[in-house]
mmCIF file of C-alpha atoms in Angstrom:
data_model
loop_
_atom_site.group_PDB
_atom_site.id
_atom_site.type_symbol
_atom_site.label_atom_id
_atom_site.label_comp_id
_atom_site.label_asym_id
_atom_site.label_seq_id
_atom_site.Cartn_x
_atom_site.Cartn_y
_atom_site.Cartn_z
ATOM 1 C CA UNK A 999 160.379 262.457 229.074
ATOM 2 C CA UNK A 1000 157.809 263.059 226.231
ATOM 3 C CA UNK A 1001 157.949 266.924 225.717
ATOM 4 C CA UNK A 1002 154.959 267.746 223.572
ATOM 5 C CA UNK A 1003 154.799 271.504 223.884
ATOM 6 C CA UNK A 1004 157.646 271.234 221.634
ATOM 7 C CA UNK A 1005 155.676 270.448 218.838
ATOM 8 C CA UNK A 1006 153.078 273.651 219.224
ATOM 9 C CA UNK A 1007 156.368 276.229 217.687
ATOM 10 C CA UNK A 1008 156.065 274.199 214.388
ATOM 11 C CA UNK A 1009 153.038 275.135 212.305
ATOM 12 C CA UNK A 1010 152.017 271.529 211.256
ATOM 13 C CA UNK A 1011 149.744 272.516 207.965
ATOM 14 C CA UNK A 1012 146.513 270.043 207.029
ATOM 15 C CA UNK A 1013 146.315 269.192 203.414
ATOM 16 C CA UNK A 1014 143.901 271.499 202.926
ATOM 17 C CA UNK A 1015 146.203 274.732 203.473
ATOM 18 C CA UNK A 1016 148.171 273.731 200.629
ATOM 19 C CA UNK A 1017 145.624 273.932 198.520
ATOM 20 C CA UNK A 1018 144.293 276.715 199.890
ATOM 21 C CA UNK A 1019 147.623 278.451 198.548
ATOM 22 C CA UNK A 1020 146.487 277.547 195.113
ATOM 23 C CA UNK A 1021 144.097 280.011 195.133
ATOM 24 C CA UNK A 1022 141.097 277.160 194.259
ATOM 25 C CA UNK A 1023 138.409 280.204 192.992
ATOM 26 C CA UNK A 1024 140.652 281.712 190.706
ATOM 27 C CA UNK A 1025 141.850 278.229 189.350
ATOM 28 C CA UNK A 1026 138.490 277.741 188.357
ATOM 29 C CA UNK A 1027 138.066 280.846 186.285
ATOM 30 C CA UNK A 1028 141.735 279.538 184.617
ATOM 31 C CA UNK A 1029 140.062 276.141 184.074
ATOM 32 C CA UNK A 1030 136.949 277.563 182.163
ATOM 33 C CA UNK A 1031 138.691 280.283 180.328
ATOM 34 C CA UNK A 1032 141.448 277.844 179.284
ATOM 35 C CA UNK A 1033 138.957 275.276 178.221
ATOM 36 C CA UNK A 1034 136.999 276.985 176.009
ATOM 37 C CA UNK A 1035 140.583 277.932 174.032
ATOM 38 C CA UNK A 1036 141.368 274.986 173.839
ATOM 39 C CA UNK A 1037 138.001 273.612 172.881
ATOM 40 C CA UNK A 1038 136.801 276.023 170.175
ATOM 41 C CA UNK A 1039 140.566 275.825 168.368
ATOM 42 C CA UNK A 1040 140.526 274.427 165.024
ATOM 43 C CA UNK A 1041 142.122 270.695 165.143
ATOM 44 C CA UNK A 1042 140.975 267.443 167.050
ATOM 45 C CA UNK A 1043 142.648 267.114 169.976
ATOM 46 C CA UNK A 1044 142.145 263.737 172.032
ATOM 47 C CA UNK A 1045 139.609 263.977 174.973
ATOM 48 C CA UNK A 1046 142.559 262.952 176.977
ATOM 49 C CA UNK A 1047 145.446 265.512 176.048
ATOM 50 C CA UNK A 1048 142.973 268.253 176.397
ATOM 51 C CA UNK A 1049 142.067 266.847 179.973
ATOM 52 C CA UNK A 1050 145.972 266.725 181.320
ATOM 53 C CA UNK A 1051 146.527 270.229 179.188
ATOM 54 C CA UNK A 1052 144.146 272.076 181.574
ATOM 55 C CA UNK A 1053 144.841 270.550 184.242
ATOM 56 C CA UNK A 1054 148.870 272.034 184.403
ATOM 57 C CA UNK A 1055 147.580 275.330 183.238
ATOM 58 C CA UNK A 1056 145.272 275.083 185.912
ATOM 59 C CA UNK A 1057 148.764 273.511 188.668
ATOM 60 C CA UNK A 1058 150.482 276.327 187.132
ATOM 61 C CA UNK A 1059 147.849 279.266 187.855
ATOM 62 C CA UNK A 1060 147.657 277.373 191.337
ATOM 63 C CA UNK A 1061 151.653 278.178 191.556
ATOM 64 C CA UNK A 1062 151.833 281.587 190.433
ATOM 65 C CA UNK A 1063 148.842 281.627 192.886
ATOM 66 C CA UNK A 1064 151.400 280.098 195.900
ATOM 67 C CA UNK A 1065 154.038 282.728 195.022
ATOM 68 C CA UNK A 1066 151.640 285.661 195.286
ATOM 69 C CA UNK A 1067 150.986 284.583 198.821
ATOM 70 C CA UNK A 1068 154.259 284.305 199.473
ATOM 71 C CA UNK A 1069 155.160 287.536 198.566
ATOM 72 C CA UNK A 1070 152.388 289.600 200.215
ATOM 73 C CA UNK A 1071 151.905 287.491 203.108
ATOM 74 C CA UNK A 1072 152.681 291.402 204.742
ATOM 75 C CA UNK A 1073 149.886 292.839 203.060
ATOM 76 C CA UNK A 1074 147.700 289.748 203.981
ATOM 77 C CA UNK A 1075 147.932 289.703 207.435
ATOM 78 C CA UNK A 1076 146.872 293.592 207.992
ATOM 79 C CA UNK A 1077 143.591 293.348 205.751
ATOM 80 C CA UNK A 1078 140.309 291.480 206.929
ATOM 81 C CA UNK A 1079 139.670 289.404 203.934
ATOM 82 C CA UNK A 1080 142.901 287.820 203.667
ATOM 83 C CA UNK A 1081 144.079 287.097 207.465
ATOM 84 C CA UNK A 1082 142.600 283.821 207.254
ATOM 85 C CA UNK A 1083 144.586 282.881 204.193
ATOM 86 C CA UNK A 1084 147.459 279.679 205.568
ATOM 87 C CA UNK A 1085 150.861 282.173 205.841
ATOM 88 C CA UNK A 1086 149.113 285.039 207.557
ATOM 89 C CA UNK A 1087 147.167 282.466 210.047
ATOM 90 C CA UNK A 1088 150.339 280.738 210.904
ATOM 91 C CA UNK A 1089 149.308 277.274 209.232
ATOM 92 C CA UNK A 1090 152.148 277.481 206.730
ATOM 93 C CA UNK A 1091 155.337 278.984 206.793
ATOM 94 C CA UNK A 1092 156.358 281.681 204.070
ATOM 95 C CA UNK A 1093 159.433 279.445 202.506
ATOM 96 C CA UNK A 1094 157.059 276.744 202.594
ATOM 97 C CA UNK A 1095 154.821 278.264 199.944
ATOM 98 C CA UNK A 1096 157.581 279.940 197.967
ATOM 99 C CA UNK A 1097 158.977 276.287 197.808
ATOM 100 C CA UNK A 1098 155.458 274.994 196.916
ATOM 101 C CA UNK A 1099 155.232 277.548 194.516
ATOM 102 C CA UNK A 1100 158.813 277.421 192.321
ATOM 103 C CA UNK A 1101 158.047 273.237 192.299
ATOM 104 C CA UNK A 1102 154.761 273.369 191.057
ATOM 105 C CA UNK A 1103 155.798 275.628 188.181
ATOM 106 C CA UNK A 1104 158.618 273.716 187.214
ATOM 107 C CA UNK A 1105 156.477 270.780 186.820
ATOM 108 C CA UNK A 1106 153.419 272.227 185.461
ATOM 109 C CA UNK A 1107 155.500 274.063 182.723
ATOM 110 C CA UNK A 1108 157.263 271.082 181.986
ATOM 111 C CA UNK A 1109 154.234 268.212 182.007
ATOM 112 C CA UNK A 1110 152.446 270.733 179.182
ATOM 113 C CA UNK A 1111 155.357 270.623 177.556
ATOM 114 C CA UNK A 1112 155.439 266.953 177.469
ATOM 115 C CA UNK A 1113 151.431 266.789 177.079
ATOM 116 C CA UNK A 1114 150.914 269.705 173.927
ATOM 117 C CA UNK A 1115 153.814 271.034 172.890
ATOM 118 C CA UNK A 1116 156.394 273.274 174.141
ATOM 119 C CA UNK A 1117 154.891 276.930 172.859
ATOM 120 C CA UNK A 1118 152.376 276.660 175.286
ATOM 121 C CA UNK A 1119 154.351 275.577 177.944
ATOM 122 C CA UNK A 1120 156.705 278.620 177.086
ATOM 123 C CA UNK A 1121 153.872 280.826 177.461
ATOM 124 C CA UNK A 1122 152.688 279.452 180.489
ATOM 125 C CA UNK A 1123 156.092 279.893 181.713
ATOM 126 C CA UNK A 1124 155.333 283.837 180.675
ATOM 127 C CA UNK A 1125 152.462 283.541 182.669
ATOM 128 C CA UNK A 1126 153.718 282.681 186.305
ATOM 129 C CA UNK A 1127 156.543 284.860 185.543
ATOM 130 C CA UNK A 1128 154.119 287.817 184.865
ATOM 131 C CA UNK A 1129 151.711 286.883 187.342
ATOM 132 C CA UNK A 1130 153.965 286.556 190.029
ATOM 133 C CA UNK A 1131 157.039 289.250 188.967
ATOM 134 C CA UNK A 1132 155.612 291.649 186.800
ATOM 135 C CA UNK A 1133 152.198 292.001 188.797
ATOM 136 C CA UNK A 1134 153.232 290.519 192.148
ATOM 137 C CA UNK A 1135 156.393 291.727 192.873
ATOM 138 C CA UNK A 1136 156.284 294.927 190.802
ATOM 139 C CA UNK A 1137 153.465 296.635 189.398
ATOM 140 C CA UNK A 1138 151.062 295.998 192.485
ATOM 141 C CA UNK A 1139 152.219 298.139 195.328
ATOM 142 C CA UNK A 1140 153.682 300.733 192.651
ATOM 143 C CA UNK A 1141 150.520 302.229 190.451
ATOM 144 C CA UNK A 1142 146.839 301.901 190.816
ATOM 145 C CA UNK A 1143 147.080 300.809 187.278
ATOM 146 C CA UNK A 1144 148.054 297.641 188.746
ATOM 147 C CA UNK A 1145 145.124 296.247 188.100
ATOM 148 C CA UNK A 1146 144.936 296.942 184.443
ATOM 149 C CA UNK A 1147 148.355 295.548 183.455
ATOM 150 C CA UNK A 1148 148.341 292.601 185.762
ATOM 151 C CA UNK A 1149 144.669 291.749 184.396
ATOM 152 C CA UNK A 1150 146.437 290.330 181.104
ATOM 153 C CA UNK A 1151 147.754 287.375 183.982
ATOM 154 C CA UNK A 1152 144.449 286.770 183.635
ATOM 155 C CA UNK A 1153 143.586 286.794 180.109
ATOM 156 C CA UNK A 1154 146.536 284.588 178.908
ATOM 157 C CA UNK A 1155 144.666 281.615 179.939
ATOM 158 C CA UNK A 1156 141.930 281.069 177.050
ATOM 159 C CA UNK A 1157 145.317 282.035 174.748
ATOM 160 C CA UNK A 1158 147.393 279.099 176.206
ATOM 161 C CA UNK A 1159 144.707 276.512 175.866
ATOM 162 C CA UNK A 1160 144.260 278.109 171.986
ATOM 163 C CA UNK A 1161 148.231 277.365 172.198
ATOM 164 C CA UNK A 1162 147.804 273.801 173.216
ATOM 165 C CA UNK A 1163 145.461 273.422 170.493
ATOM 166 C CA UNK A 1164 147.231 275.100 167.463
ATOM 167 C CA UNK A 1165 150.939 275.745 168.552
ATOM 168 C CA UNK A 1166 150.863 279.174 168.153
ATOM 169 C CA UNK A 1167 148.993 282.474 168.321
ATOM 170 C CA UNK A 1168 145.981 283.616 165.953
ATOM 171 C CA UNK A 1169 143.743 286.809 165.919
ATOM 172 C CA UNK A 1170 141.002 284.313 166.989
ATOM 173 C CA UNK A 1171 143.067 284.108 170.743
ATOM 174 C CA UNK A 1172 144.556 287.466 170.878
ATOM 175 C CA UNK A 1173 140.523 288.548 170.637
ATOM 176 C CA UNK A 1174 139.876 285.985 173.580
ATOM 177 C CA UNK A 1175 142.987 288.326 175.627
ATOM 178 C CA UNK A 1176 141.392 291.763 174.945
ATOM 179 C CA UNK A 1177 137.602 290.161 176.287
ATOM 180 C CA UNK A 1178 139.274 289.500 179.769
ATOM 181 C CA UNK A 1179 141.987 292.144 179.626
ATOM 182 C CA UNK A 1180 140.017 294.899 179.078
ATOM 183 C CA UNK A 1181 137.179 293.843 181.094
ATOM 184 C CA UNK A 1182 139.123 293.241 184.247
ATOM 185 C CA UNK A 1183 139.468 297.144 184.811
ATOM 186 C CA UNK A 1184 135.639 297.858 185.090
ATOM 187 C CA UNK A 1185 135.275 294.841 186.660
ATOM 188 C CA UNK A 1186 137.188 295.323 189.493
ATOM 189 C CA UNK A 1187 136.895 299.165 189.675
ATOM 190 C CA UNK A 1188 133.571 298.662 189.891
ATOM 191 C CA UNK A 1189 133.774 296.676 193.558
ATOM 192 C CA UNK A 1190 137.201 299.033 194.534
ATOM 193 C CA UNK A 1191 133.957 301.666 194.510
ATOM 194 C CA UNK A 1192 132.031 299.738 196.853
ATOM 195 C CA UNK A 1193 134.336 297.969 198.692
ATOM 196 C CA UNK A 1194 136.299 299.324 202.253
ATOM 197 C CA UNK A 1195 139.812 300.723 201.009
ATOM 198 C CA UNK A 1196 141.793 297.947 202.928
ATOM 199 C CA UNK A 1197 143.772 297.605 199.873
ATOM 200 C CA UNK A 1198 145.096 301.062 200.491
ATOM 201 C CA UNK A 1199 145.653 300.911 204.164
ATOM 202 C CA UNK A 1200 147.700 297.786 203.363
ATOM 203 C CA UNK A 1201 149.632 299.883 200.690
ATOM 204 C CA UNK A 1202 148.871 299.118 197.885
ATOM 205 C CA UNK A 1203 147.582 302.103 195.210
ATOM 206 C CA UNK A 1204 143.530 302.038 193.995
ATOM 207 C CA UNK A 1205 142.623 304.047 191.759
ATOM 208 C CA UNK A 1206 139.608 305.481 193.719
ATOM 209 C CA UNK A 1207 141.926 306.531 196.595
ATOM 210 C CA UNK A 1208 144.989 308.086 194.872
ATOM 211 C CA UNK A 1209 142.857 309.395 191.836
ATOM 212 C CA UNK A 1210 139.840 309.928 193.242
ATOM 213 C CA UNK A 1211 136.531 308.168 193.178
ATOM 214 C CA UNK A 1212 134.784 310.082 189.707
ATOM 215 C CA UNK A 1213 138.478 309.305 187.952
ATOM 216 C CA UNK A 1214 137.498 305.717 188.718
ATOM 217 C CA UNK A 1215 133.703 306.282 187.461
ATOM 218 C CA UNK A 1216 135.329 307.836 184.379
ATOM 219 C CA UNK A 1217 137.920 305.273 183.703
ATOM 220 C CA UNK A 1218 134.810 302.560 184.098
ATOM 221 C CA UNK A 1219 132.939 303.550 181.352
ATOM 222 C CA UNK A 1220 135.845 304.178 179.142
ATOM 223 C CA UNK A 1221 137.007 300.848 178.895
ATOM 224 C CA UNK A 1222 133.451 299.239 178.710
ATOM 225 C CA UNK A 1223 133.720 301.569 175.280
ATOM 226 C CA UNK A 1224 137.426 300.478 174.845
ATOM 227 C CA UNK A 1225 135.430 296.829 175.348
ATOM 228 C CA UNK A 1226 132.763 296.411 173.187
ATOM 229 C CA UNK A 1227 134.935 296.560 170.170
ATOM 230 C CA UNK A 1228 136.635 293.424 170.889
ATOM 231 C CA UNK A 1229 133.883 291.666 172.146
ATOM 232 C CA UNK A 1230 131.868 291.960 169.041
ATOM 233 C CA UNK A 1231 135.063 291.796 167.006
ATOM 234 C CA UNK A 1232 135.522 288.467 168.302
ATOM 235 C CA UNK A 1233 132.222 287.318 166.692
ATOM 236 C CA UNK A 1234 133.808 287.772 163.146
ATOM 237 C CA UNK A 1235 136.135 285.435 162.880
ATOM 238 C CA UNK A 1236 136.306 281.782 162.405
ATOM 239 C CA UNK A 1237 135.232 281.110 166.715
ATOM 240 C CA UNK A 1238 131.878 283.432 165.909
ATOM 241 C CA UNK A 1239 128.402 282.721 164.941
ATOM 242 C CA UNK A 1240 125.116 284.245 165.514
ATOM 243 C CA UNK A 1241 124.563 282.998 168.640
ATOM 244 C CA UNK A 1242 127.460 284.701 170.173
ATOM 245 C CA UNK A 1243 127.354 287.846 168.239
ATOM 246 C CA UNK A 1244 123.911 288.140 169.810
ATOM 247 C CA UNK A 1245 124.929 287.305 173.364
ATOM 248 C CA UNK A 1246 127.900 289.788 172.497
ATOM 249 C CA UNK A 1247 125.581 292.800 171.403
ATOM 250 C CA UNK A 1248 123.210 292.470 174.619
ATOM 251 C CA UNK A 1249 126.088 292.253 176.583
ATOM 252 C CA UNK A 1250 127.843 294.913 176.042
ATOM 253 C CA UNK A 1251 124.906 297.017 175.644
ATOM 254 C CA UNK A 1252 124.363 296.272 178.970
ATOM 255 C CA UNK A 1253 127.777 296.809 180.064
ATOM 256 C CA UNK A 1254 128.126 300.243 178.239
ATOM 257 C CA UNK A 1255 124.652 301.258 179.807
ATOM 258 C CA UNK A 1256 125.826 299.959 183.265
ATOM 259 C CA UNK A 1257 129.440 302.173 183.052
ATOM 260 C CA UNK A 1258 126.859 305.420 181.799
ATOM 261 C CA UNK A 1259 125.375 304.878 184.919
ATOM 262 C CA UNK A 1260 128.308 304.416 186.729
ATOM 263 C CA UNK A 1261 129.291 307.960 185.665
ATOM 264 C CA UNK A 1262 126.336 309.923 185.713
ATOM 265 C CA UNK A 1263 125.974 309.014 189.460
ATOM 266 C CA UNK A 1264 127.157 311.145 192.287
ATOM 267 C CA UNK A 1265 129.147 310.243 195.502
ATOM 268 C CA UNK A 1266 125.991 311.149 197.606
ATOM 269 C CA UNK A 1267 123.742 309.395 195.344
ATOM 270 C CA UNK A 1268 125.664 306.085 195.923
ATOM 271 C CA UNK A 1269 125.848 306.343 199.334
ATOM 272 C CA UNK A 1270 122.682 306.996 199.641
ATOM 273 C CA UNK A 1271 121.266 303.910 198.138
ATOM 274 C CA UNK A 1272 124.051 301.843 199.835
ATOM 275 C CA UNK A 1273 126.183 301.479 196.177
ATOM 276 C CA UNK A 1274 123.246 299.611 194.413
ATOM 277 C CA UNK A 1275 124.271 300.122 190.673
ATOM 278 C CA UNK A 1276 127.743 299.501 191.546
ATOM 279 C CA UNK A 1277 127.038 296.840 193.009
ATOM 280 C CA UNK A 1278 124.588 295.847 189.973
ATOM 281 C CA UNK A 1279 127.506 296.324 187.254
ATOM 282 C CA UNK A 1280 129.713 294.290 189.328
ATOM 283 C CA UNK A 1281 127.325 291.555 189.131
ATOM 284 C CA UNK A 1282 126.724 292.162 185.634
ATOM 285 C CA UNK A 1283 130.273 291.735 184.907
ATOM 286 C CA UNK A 1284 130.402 288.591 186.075
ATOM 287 C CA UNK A 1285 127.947 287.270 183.740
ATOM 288 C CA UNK A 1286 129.726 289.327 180.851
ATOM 289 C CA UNK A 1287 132.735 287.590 181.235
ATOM 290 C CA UNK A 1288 130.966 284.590 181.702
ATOM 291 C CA UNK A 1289 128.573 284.113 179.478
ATOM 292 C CA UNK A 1290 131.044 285.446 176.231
ATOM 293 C CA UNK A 1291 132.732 282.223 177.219
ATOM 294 C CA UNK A 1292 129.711 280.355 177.249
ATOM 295 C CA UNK A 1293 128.295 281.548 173.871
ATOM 296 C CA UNK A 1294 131.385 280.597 172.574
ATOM 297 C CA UNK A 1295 131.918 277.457 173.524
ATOM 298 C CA UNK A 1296 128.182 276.675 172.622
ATOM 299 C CA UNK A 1297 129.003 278.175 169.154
ATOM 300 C CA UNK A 1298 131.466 275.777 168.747
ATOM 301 C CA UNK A 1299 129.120 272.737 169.379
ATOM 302 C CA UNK A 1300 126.419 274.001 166.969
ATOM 303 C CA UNK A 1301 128.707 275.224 164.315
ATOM 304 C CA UNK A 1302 129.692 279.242 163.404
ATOM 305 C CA UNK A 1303 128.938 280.833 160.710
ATOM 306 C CA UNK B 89 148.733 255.891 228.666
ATOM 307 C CA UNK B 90 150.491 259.470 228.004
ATOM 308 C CA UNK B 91 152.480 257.808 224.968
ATOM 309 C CA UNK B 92 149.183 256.939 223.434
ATOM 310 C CA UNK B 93 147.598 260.591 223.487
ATOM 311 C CA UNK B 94 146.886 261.440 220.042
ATOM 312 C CA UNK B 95 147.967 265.120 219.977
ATOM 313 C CA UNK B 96 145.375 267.229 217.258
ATOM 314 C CA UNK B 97 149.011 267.564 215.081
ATOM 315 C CA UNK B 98 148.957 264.035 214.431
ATOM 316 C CA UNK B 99 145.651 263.969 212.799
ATOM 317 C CA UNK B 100 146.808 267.628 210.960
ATOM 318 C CA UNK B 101 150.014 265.689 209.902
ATOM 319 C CA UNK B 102 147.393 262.253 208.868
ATOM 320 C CA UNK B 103 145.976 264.482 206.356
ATOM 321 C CA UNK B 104 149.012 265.941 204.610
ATOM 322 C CA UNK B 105 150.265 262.007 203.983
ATOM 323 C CA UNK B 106 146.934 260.759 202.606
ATOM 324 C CA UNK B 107 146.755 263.778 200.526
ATOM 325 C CA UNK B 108 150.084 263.521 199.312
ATOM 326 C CA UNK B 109 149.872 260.045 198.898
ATOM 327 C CA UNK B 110 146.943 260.137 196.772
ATOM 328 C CA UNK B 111 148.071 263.152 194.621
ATOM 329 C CA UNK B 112 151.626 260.978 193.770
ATOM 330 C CA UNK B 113 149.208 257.870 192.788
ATOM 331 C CA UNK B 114 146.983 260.290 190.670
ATOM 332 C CA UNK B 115 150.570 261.594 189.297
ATOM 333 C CA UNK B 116 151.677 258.295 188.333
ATOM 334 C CA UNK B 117 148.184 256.665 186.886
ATOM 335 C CA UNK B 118 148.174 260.358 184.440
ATOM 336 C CA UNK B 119 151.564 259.889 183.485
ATOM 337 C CA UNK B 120 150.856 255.906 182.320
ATOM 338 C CA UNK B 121 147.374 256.993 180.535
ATOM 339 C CA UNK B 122 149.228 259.709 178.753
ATOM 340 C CA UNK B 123 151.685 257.107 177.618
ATOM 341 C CA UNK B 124 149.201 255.259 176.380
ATOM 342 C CA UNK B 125 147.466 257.919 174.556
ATOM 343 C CA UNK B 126 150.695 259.464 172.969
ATOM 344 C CA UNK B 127 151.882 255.552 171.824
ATOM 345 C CA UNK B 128 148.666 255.006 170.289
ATOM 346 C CA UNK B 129 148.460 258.451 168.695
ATOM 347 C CA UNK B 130 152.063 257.338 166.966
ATOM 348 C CA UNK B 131 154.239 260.208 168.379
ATOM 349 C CA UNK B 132 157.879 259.403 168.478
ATOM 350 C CA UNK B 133 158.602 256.596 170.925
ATOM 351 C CA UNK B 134 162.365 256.331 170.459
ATOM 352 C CA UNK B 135 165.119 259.073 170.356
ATOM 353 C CA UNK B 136 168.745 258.928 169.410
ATOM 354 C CA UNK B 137 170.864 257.321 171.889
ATOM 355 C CA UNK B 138 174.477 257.714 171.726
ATOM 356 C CA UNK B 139 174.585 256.502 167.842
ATOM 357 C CA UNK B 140 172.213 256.793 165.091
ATOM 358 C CA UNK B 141 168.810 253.935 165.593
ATOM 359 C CA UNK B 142 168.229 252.633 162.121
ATOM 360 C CA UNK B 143 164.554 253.020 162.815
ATOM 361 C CA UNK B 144 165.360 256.204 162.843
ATOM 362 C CA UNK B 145 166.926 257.095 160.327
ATOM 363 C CA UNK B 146 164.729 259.069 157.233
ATOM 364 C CA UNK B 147 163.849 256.187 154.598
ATOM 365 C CA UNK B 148 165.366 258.459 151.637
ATOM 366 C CA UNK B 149 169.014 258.288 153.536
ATOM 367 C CA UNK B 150 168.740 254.544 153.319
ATOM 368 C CA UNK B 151 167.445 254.257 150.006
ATOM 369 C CA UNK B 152 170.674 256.578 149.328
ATOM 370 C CA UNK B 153 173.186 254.458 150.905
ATOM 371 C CA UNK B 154 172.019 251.391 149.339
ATOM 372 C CA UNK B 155 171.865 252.962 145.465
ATOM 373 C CA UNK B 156 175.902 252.599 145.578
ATOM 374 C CA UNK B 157 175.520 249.448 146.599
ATOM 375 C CA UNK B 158 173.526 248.088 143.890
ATOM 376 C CA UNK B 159 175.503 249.969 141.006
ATOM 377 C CA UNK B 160 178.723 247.810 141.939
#
């Protein structure tokens, strides 16, 4: 007798939801970041190499991306924005994306090594583990500075794709990790302020909650100081030129001015015009981040200084 | 005709073998373009096996071993 209710108990997962455990939007900011590391390095590296380099930094963000879900597929299915995500919707089973997850490192980690050399497949290696350990596992659900110490997941990128480049570490990359790592805290304090506090209800600490909301002002405009340096400091060395230094200065003008704001305002005042320069700094920091990249990468083409 | 049903899993399941499929052929056409583009760039195409390869071997250890042999 064909019994095909018996099917219905297994989630049977499209394509798609694999992927979709990848984390695709934050691969992309890995992709750019990483490329423009790689690119601007000093040495030729063939069109080819470079191509396969980003692409398993890229496979291995996507797998430090898979473990994440797998570990707070909890956390996922209590708030809004994640319950469509493939664990929490029942598409894919948990084990299923840990699995996805450990196999996709192991191969990304070892194809760079076979494709650039085996420092920056170490360091990617660093990566996952920090991504999904350090971050994932430990510092997330523990301090609402989780955000700050988990952003350098994020900035090791640009400094991998420098790595696949060079072979090692210069002050030209370790400038590259202080743009993203100390933007990331203003940048993402900056929507905590206007965004609902699901991350809280689903337990894990933000700073506006167990701080308070003018801490989180404060701390905003602090690192936009903390920022600047960096930014602009980047613009002296041998990746510089006057192109970025000027897209640098504007920038974090703006940024600076933006956190000022930030602080000066009130509670009432933001609600009362529904969050708008929040909202506006958030924005902005998008374009910060990416347009440093940007300038950059076009500095490169038309020659520094 | 009940056999015949397709059941929404199958098409579900469809897409998980194309997509596999096509990432292993992607896999394999990378890893032969990357041979080709290491070969050509002269990296190291041989390693040791279980004894020494002369092609190996540095050119001032041969010139070394042959000097005795010259001297008798």
């Amino acid at each position: 007798m064909t019994d095909i209710n018996a099917y219905e108990e297994t989630p049977e997962a499209q394509f798609g939801d694999y992927v979709a455990l990848l984390k695709p939007r934050v691969m992309s900011l890995v992709v750019f970041t990483a490329f423009v590391g790689l690119w601007i390095a000093p040495g030729e590296v063939h069109p080819f190499i470079a191509f396969c380099s980003i692409l398993f930094i890229a496979l291995g963000g996507g797998a430090s991306g898979a473990l994440n879900m797998w570990y707070d597929r909890d956390i996922d299915a209590i708030m809004n924005r994640t319950q469509s995500r493939p664990i929490p919707a029942g598409r894919v089973e948990g084990s299923e994306a840990l699995g996805l997850g450990i196999v996709l490192s192991v191969i990304s980690v070892m194809m760079l090594g076979l494709v650039a050399n085996w420092f920056a497949a170490a360091f990617l290696a660093f990566t996952i583990f920090f991504y999904a350990v350090i971050y994932t596992v430990w510092l997330k659900r523990w301090t609402p500075q989780n955000i700050v110490i988990g952003g350098a997941a994020g900035a090791f990128p640009p400094m991998i794709g420098w790595a696949c480049a060079t072979g090692g570490i210069t002050v030209e990359s370790l400038l590259m990790f202080a743009l993203i790592f100390f933007w990331t805290p203003p940048h993402f304090w900056a929507l905590a302020l206007f965004m609902k506090e699901d991350y809280h209800k689903a337990g894990v600490p933000m700073l506006t909650v167990t701080h308070g909301r003018p801490t989180a002002r404060r701390h905003i405009f602090a690192y936009t100081l903390v920022l600047a340096p960096f930014a602009i400091g980047l613009g002296l060395t041998s990746v510089g030129g006057p192109l970025y230094m000027a897209v640098a200065v504007v920038l974090n003008a703006a940024f600076i001015r933006g956190g000022w704001q930030i602080l000066r305002r009130s509670e009432e005042q933001a609600v009362a015009d529904g969050f708008a320069v929040e909202r506006q700094v958030f924005k902005l920091s998008l374009y910060y981040l990416f347009l440093h990249f940007l300038a950059l990468l076009v500095q490169s083409w038309i020659g520094g200084w | 005709m009940g056999l015949r049903t397709e059941h929404e899993i199958h098409g579900r399941r469809r897409s998980r073998n194309i997509g596999l499929g096509i990432v292993l052929l992607c896999f394999v056409a990378l890893v032969f373009a990357l041979t080709v583009v290491k070969v050509r760039q002269g990296d190291m195409m041989e390693a040791f096996d279980h004894q020494p390869r002369v092609s190996l071997i540095p050119a001032e250890a041969e010139d070394a071993a042959a000097a005795p042999e010259v001297a008798e």
